[in-house]
Short mmCIF file of C-alpha atoms in Angstrom, two decimals:
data_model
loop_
_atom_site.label_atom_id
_atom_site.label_comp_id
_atom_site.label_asym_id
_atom_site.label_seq_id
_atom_site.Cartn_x
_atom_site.Cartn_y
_atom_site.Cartn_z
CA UNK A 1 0.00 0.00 0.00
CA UNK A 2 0.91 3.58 -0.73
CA UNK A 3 1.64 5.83 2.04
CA UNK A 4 -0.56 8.43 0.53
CA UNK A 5 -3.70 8.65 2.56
CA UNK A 6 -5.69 11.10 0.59
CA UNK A 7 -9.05 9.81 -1.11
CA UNK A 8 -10.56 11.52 -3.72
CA UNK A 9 -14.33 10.75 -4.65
CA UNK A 10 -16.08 9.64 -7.81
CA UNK A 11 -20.21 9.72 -8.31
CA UNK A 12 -21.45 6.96 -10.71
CA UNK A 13 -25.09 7.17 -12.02
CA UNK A 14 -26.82 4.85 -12.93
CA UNK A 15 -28.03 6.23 -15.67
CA UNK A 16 -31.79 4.42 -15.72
CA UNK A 17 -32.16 5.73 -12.43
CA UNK A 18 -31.54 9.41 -13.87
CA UNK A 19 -33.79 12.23 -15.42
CA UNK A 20 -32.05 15.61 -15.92
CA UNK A 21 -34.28 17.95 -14.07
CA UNK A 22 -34.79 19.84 -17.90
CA UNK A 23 -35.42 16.89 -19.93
CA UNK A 24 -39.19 17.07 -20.88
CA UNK A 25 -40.69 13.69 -22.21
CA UNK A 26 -44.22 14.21 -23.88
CA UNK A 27 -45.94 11.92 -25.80
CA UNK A 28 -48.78 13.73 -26.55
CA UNK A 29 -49.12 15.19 -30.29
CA UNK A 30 -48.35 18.87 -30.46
CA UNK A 31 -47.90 21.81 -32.81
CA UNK A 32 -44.73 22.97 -33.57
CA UNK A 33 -44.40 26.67 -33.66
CA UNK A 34 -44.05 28.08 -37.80
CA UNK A 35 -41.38 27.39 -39.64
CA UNK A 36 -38.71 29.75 -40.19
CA UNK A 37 -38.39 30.87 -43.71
CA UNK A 38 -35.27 29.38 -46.43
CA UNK A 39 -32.24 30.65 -44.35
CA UNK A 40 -30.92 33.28 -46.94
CA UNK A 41 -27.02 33.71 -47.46
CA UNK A 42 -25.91 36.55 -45.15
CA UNK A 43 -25.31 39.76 -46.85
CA UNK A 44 -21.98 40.66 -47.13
CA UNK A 45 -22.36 43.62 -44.40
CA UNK A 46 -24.13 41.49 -41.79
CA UNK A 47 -22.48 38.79 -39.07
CA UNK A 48 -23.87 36.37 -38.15
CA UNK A 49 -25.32 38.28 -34.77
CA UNK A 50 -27.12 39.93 -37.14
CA UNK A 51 -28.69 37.22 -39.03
CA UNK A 52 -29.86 35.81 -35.93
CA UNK A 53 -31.92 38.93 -35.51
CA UNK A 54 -34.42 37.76 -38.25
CA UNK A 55 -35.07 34.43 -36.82
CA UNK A 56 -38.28 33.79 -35.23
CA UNK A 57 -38.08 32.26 -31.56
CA UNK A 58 -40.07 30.45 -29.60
CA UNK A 59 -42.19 32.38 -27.25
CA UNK A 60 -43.43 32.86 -23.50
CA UNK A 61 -40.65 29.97 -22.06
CA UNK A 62 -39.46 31.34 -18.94
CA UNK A 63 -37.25 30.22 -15.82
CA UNK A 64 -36.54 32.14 -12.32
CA UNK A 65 -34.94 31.26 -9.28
CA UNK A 66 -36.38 29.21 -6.72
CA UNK A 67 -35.05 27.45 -3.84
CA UNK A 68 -33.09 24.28 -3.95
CA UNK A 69 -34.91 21.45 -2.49
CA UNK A 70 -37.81 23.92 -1.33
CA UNK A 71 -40.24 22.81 1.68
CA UNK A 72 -43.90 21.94 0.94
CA UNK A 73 -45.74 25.17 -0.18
CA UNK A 74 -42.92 27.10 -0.65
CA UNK A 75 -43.76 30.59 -2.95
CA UNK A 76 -40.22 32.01 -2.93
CA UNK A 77 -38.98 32.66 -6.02
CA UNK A 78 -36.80 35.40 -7.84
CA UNK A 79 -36.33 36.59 -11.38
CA UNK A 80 -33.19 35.59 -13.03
CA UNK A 81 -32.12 39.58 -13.74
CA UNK A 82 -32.31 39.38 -9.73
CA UNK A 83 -28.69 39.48 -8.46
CA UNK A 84 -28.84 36.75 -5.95
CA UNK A 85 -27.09 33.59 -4.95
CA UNK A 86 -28.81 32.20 -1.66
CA UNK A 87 -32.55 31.34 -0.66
CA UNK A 88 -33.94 33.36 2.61
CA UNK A 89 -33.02 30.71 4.58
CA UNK A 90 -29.37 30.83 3.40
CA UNK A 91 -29.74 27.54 1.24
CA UNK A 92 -28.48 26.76 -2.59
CA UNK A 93 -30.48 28.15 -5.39
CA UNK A 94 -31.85 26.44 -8.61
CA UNK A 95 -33.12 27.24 -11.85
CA UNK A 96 -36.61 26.65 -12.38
CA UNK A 97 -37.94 25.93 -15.85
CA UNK A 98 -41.74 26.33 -16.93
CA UNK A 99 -42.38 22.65 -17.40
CA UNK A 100 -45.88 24.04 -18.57
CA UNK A 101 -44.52 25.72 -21.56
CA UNK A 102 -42.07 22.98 -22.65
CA UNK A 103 -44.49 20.67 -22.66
CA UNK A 104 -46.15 21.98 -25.57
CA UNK A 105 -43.49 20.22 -27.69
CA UNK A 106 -43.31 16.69 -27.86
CA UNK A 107 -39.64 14.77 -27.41
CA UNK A 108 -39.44 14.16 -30.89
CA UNK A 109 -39.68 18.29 -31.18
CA UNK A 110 -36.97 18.18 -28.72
CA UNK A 111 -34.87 16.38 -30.18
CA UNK A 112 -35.45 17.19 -33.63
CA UNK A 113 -34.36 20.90 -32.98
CA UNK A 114 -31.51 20.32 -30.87
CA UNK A 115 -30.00 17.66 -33.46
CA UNK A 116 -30.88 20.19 -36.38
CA UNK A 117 -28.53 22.74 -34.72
CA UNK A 118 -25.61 20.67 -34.05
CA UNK A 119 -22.26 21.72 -36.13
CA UNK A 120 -23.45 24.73 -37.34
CA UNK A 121 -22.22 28.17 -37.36
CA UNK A 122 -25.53 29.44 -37.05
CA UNK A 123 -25.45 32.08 -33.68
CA UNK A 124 -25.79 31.02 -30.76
CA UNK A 125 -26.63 27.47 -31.82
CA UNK A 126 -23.17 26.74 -32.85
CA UNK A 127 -22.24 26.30 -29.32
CA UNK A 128 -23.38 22.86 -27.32
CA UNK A 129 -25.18 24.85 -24.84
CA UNK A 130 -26.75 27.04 -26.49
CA UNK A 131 -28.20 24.93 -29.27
CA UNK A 132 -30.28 23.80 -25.86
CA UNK A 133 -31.40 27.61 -25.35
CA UNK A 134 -35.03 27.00 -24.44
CA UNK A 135 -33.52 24.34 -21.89
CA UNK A 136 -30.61 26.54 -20.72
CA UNK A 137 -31.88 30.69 -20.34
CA UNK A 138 -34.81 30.81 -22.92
CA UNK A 139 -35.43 34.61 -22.16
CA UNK A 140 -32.13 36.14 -22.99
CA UNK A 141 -31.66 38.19 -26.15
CA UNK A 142 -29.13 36.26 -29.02
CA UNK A 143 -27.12 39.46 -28.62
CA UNK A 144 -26.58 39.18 -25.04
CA UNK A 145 -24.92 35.77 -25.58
CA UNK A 146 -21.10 35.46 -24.91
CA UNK A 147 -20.23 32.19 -26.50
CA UNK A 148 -17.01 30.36 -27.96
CA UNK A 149 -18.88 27.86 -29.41
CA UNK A 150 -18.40 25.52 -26.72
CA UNK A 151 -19.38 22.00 -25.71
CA UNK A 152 -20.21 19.62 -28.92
CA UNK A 153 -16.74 17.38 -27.19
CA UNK A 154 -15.69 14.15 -28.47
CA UNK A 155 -17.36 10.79 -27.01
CA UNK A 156 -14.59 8.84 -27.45
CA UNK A 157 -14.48 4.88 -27.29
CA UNK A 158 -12.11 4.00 -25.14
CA UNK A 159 -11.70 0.53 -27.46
CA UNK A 160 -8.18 -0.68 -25.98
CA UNK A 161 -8.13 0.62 -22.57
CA UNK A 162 -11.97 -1.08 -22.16
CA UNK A 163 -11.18 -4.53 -23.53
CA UNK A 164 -7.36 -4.80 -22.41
CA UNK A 165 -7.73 -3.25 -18.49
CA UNK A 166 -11.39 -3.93 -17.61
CA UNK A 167 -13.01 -6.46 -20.27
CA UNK A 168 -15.67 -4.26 -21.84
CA UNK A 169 -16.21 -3.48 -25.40
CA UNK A 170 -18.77 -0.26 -24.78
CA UNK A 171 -16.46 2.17 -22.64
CA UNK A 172 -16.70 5.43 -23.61
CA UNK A 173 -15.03 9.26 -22.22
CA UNK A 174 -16.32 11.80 -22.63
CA UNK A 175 -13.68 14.26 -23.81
CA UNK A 176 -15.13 17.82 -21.94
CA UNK A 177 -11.86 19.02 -21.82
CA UNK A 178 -11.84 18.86 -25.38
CA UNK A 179 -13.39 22.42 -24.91
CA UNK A 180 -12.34 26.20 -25.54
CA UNK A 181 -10.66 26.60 -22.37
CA UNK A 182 -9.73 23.34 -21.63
CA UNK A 183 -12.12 22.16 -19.19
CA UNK A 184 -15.80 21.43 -18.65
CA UNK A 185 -16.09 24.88 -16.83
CA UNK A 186 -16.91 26.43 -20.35
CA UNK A 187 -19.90 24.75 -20.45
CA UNK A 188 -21.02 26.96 -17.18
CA UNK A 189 -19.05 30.37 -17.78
CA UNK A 190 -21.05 31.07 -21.12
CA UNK A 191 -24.13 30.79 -19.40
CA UNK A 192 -23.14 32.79 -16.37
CA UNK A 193 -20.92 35.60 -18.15
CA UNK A 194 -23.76 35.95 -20.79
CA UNK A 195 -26.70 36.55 -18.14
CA UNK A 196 -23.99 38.96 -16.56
CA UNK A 197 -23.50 40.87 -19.73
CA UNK A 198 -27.50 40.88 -20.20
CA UNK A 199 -27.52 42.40 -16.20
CA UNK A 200 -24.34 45.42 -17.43
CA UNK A 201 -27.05 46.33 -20.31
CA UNK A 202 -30.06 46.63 -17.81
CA UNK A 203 -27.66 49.32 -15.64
CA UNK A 204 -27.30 46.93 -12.55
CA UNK A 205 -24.65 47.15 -10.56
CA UNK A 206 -22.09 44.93 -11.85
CA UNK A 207 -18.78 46.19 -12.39
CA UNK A 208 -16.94 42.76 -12.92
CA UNK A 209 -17.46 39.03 -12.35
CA UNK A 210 -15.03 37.38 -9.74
CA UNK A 211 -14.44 34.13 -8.63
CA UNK A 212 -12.32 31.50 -6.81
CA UNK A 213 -10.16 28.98 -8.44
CA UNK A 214 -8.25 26.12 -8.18
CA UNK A 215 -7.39 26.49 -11.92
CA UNK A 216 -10.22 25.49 -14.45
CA UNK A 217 -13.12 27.80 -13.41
CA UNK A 218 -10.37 31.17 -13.47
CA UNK A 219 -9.32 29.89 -17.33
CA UNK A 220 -13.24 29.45 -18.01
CA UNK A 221 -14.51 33.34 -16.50
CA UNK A 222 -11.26 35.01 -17.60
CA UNK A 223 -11.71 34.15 -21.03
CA UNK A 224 -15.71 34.85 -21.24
CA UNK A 225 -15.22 38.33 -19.53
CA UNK A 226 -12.14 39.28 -21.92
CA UNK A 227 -14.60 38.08 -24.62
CA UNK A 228 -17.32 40.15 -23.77
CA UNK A 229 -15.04 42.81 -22.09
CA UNK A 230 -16.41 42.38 -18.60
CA UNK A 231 -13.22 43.00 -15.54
CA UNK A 232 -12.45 39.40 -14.32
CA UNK A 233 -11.17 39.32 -10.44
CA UNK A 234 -9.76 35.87 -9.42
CA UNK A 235 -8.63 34.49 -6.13
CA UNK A 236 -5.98 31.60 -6.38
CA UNK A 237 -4.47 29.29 -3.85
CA UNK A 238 -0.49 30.78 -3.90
CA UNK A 239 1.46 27.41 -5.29
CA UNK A 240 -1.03 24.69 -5.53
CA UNK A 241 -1.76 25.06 -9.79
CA UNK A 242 0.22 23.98 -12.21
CA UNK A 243 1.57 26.61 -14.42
CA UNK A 244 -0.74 26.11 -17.64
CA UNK A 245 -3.35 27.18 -15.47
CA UNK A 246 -1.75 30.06 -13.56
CA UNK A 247 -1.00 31.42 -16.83
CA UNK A 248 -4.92 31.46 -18.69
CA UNK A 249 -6.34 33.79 -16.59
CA UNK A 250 -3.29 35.98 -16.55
CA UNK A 251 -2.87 35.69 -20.47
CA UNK A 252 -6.60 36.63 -20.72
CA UNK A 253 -6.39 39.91 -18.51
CA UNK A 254 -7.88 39.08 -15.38
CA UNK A 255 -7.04 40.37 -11.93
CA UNK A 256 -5.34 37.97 -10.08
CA UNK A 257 -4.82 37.94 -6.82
CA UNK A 258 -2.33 34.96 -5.47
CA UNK A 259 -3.59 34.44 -1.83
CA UNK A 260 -1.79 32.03 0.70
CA UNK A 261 -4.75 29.61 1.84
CA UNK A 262 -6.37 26.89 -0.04
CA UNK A 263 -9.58 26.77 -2.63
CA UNK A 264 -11.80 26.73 0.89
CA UNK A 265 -9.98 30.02 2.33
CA UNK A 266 -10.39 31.58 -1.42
CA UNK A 267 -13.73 30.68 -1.57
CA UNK A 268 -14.50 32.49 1.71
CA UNK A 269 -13.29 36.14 1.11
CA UNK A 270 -14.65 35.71 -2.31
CA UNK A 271 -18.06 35.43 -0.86
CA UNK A 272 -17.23 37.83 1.99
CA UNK A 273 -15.54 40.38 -1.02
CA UNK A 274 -19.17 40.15 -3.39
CA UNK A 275 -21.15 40.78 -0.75
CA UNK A 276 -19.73 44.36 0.00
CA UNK A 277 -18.43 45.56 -3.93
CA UNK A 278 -20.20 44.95 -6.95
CA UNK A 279 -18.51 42.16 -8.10
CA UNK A 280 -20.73 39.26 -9.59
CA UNK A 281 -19.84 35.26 -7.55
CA UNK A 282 -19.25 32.89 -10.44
CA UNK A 283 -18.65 29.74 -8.36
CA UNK A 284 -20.43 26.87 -8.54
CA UNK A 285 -22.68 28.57 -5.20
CA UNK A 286 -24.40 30.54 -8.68
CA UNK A 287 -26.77 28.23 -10.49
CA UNK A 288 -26.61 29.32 -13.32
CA UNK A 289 -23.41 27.28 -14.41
CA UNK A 290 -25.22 24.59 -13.63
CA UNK A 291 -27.42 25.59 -16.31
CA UNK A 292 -24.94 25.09 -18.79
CA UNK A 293 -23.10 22.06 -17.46
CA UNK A 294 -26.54 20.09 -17.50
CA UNK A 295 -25.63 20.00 -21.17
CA UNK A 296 -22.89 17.51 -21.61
CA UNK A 297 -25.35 15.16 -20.08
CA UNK A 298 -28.14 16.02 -23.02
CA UNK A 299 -24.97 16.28 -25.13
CA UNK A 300 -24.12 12.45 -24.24
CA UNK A 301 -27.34 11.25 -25.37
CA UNK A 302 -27.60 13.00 -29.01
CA UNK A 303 -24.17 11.22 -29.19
CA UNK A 304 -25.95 7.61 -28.10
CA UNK A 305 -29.16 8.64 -30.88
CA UNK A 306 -30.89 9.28 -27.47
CA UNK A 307 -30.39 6.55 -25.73
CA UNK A 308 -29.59 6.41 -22.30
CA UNK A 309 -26.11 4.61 -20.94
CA UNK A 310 -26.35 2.00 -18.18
CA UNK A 311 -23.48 4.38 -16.11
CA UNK A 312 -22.17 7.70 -16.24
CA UNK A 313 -19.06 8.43 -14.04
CA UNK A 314 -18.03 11.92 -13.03
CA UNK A 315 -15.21 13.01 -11.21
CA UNK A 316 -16.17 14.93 -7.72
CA UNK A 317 -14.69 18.42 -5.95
CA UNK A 318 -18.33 19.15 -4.18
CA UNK A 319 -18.13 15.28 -3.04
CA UNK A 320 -15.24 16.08 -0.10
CA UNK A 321 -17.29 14.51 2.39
CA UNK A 322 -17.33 12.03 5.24
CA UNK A 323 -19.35 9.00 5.05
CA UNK A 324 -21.61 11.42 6.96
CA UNK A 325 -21.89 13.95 4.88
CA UNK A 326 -19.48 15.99 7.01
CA UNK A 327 -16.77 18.66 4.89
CA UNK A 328 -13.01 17.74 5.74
CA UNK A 329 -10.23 19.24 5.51
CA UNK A 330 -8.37 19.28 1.88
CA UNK A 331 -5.46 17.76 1.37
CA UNK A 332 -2.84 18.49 -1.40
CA UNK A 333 -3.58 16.46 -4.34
CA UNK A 334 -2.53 16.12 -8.00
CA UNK A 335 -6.08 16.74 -9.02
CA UNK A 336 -6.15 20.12 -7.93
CA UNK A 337 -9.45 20.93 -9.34
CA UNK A 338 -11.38 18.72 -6.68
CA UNK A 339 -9.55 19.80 -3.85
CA UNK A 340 -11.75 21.16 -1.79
CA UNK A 341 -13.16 19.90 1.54
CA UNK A 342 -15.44 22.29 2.46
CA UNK A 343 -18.21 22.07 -0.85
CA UNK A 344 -20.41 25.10 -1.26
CA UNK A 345 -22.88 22.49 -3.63
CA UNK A 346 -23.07 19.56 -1.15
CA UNK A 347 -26.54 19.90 -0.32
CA UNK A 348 -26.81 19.29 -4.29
CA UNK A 349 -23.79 16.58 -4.23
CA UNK A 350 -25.63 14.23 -1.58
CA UNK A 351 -29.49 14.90 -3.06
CA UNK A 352 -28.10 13.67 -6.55
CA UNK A 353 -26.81 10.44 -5.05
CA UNK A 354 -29.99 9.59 -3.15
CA UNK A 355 -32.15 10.45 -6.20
CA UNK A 356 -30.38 8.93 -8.70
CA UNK A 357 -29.71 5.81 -6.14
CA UNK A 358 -25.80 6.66 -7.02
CA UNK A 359 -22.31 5.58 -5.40
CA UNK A 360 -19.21 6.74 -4.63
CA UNK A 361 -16.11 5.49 -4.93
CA UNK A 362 -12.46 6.95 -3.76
CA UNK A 363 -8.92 6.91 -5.20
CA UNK A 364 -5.51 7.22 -3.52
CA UNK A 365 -3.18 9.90 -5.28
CA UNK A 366 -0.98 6.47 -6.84
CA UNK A 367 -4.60 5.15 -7.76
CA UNK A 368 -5.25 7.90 -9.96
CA UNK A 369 -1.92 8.68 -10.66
CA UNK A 370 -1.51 5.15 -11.84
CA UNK A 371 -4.86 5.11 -13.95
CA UNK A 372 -4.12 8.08 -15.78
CA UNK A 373 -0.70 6.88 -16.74
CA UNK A 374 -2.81 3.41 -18.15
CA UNK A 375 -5.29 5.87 -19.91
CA UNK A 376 -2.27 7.82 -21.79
CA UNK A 377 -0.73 4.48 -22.72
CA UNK A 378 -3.93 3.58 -24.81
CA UNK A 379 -4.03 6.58 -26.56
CA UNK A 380 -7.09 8.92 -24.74
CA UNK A 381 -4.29 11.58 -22.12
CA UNK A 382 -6.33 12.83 -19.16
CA UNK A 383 -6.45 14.71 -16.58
CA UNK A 384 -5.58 13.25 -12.63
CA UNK A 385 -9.13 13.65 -12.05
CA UNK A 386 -10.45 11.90 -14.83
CA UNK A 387 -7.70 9.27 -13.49
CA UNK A 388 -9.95 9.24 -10.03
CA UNK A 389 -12.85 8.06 -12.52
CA UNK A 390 -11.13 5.39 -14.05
CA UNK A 391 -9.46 4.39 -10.92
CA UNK A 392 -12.85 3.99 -9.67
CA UNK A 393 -14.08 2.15 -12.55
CA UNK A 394 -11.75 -0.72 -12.06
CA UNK A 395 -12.94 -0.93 -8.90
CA UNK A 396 -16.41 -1.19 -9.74
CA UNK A 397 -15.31 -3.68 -12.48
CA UNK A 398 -13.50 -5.72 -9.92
CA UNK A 399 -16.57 -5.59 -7.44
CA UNK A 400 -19.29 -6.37 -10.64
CA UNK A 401 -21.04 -3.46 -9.53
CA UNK A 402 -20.68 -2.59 -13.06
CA UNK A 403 -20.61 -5.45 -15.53
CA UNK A 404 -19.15 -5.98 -19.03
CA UNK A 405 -21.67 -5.39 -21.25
CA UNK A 406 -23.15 -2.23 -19.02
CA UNK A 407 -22.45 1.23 -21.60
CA UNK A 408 -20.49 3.26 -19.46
CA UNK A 409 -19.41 6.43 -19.60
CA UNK A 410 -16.35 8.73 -17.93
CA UNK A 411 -16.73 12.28 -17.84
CA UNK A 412 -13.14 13.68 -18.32
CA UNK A 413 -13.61 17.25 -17.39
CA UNK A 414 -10.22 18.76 -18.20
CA UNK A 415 -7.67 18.97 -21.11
CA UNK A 416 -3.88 16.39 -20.18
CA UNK A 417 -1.95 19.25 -21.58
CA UNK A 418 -2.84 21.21 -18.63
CA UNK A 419 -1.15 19.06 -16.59
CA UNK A 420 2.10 17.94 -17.92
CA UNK A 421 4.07 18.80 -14.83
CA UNK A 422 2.47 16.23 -13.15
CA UNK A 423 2.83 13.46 -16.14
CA UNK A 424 6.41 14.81 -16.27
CA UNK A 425 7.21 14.19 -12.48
CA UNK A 426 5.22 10.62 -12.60
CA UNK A 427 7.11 9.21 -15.71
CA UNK A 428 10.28 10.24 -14.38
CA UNK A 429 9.33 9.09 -11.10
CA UNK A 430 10.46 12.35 -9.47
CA UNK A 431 6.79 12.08 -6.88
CA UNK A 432 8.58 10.99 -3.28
CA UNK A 433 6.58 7.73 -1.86
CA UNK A 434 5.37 6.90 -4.87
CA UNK A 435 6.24 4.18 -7.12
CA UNK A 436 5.33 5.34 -10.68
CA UNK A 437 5.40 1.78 -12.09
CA UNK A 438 4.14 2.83 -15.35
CA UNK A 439 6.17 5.54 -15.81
CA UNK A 440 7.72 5.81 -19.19
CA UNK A 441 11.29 8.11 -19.22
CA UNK A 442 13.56 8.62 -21.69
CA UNK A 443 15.81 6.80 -22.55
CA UNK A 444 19.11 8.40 -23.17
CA UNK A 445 21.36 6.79 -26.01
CA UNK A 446 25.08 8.15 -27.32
CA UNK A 447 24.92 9.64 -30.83
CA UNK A 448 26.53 6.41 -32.54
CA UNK A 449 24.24 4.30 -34.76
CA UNK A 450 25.43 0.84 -33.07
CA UNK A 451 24.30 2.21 -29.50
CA UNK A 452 21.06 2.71 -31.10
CA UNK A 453 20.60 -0.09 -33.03
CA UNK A 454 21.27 -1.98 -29.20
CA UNK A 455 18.86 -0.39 -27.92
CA UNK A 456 16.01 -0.56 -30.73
CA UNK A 457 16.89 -4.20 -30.66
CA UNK A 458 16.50 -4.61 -27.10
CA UNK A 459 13.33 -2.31 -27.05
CA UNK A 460 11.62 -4.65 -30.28
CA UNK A 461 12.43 -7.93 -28.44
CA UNK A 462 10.71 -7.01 -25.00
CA UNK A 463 7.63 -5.75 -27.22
CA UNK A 464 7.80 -8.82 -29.34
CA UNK A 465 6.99 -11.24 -26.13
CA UNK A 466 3.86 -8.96 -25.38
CA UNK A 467 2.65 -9.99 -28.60
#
């Protein structure tokens, strides 16, 4: 056994056990709204901003504000141009869609839109998120939107690693780093930076958008605010990201401010800092990210011709909890983005695994370390965290929770390149305590074609006995 103690959690849903709280299923016939006219070619003084002007949308969907996991009889509600983050009790927010409107479309009106929309350059629908508009903020204006096209990530079948590492022929990862930023926090920042640049038009008091960061989310709002030329403000943990990320936000103009605590302490002055200056939260304690992270999920069934997978396993920060339910204290960890032991979405975390009769499952730091050094071999290069999903995968595998003919898939939520330091220190087995025994250095050779042709030789008769 490793002497690392650290355990890093990973949800699995089963996925027959899941409805997204958006997806509308209506089998009743319906009327679709009228058609929108032979799309013209754009004249050659118009963007395509512009063209979307002239398309007809559909009308009188709404969503607001209401309280996550609201009491009996509960009224409370706010509008979404309402610049608020917690209930009056204190609790989480969500977005609330009218189910009454949607409903006026069948699923095969769903689904027929959504799929009509995907790999176009048609504004906003380009984007993976917002091709789901009337799912995702159906009210706000096509030239409020601050998009980069975002989402629409590869569903990649994991072919080798499945059949060679945990005998199944119908793995699949879902690539979300694969993404403009890098990371799965895209699919969130659009929707939260363009309902911010809505609230600037509309006069309210929003001078900038701030947030705190172990890496990902800072890349994600940086890049959205330079877009839409909206001050960033982010709080980072001094010396616990690697590099690649340090250096997005900074590239992309944001205000950084390197403070010496971890993502918890950051995450506290953040809160205390927006509620005295008019700076707008963009942590995952805002639900409207949520909003636009829903979408991978709708994303992963277009890719399946809408059809459901057996599992779906996702990676967990907000799951840094006791057997209890109790926060903990964070420990260093090379998947910085889910270190944090104090989760501001645990109420959330915990009502998702009861509803969706889900499990989780934990990883060492050699676990996942391990796993994502097995997932580069074959070809897919994660992240560490996606390396806690894998790591619990096997597990599963091993247990026959989940069994060989079940389609799963892994959520990877951030790009490998952003983490080569780490890759670099496991292959050259530079991580103290650790044993690396995949790792995969260099071999260094003198310049002279016999040493080479030694080594080659060598190298071609060890691969030979594999075959």
């Amino acid at each position: 056994m490793a002497s690392f103690s650290l355990l890093h959690s990973a949800t699995y849903f089963p996925s027959h056990s899941f409805t997204p709280h958006s997806t509308v299923r209506c089998t009743t016939p319906t009327t679709p709204p009228p058609a929108a006219p032979p799309q013209k070619q754009r004249r050659s003084d118009e963007n395509i901003r512009d063209e979307a002007r002239r398309r007809p949308q559909l009308q009188n969907l709404s969503a607001r504000y209401v309280p996550f996991d609201p009491p009996p009889l509960s009224t409370e509600s706010y509008s979404l141009d309402e610049i608020v983050y917690r209930s009056q009790s204190g609790g989480l927010l969500d977005v609330q869609h009218d189910f009454a409107a949607l409903k006026r479309y069948d699923g095969a009106f769903w689904r027929n839109l959504f799929d009509s929309r995907v790999g176009k350059t048609t504004w906003p629908y380009g984007s993976g998120v917002w091709s789901k508009k009337e799912w995702v903020l159906p009210e706000i204006d096509d030239d409020d939107i601050v998009s980069a096209f975002e989402g629409n990530s590869n569903l990649f079948w994991a072919e080798r690693f499945g059949k060679q590492y945990v005998q199944m022929n119908d793995l699949w990862v879902k690539h979300c780093g694969i993404s403009h930023t890098g990371s799965f926090k895209d699919l969130g920042m659009t929707v939260l930076v363009s309902q911010v640049n809505r609230l600037r038009k509309m006069n309210k008091p929003v001078v900038g958008v701030g947030c705190a960061s172990t890496g990902d989310t800072s890349a994600a709002l940086s890049a959205y605010c330079a877009a839409a030329g909206i001050p960033s403000i982010v709080f980072l943990p001094a010396d616990k990201i690697s590099t690649a990320q340090l250096v997005q936000p900074i590239a992309n103009g944001a205000f950084v401010l390197s403070i010496d605590t971890d993502f918890d302490g950051c995450m506290h002055l953040i809160r205390e800092v927006t509620a005295e200056l008019p700076i707008y939260l963009a942590n995952s304690l805002n639900s409207l990210r949520l909003e636009g992270q829903k979408t991978a999920a709708i994303e992963i069934l277009q890719q399946f011709n809408w059809e459901v997978p057996d599992w779906v396993i996702v990676p967990g920060g907000n799951l840094g909890f006791d057997q209890d339910f109790n926060s903990m204290k964070a420990e260093t960890t090379f998947a910085s983005a889910i270190q944090i032991g104090d989760p501001v979405s645990i109420d959330r975390a915990v009502y998702a695994l009861k509803k969706s009769n889900g499990i989780v499952e934990e990883a060492t730091e050699e676990e996942l370390m391990d796993a994502m050094a097995l997932a580069d071999s074959t070809g897919i290069f994660i992240c560490p965290h996606t390396g806690v999903a894998l790591t619990a995968l096997m597990k599963l595998r091993e247990s026959g929770v989940i069994e060989a003919n079940d389609r799963t898939v892994v959520v990877s939520t951030a790009h490998g390149l952003k983490f080569t330091e780490s890759k670099i220190e496991y292959h050259s087995k530079s991580i103290q305590e650790m044993a690396c025994r995949l790792a995969n250095p260099p071999v260094n050779v003198k310049a002279e074609f016999g040493s080479v042709m030694d080594v080659l030789k060598e190298y071609l008769k060890n691969n030979e006995s594999k075959c």
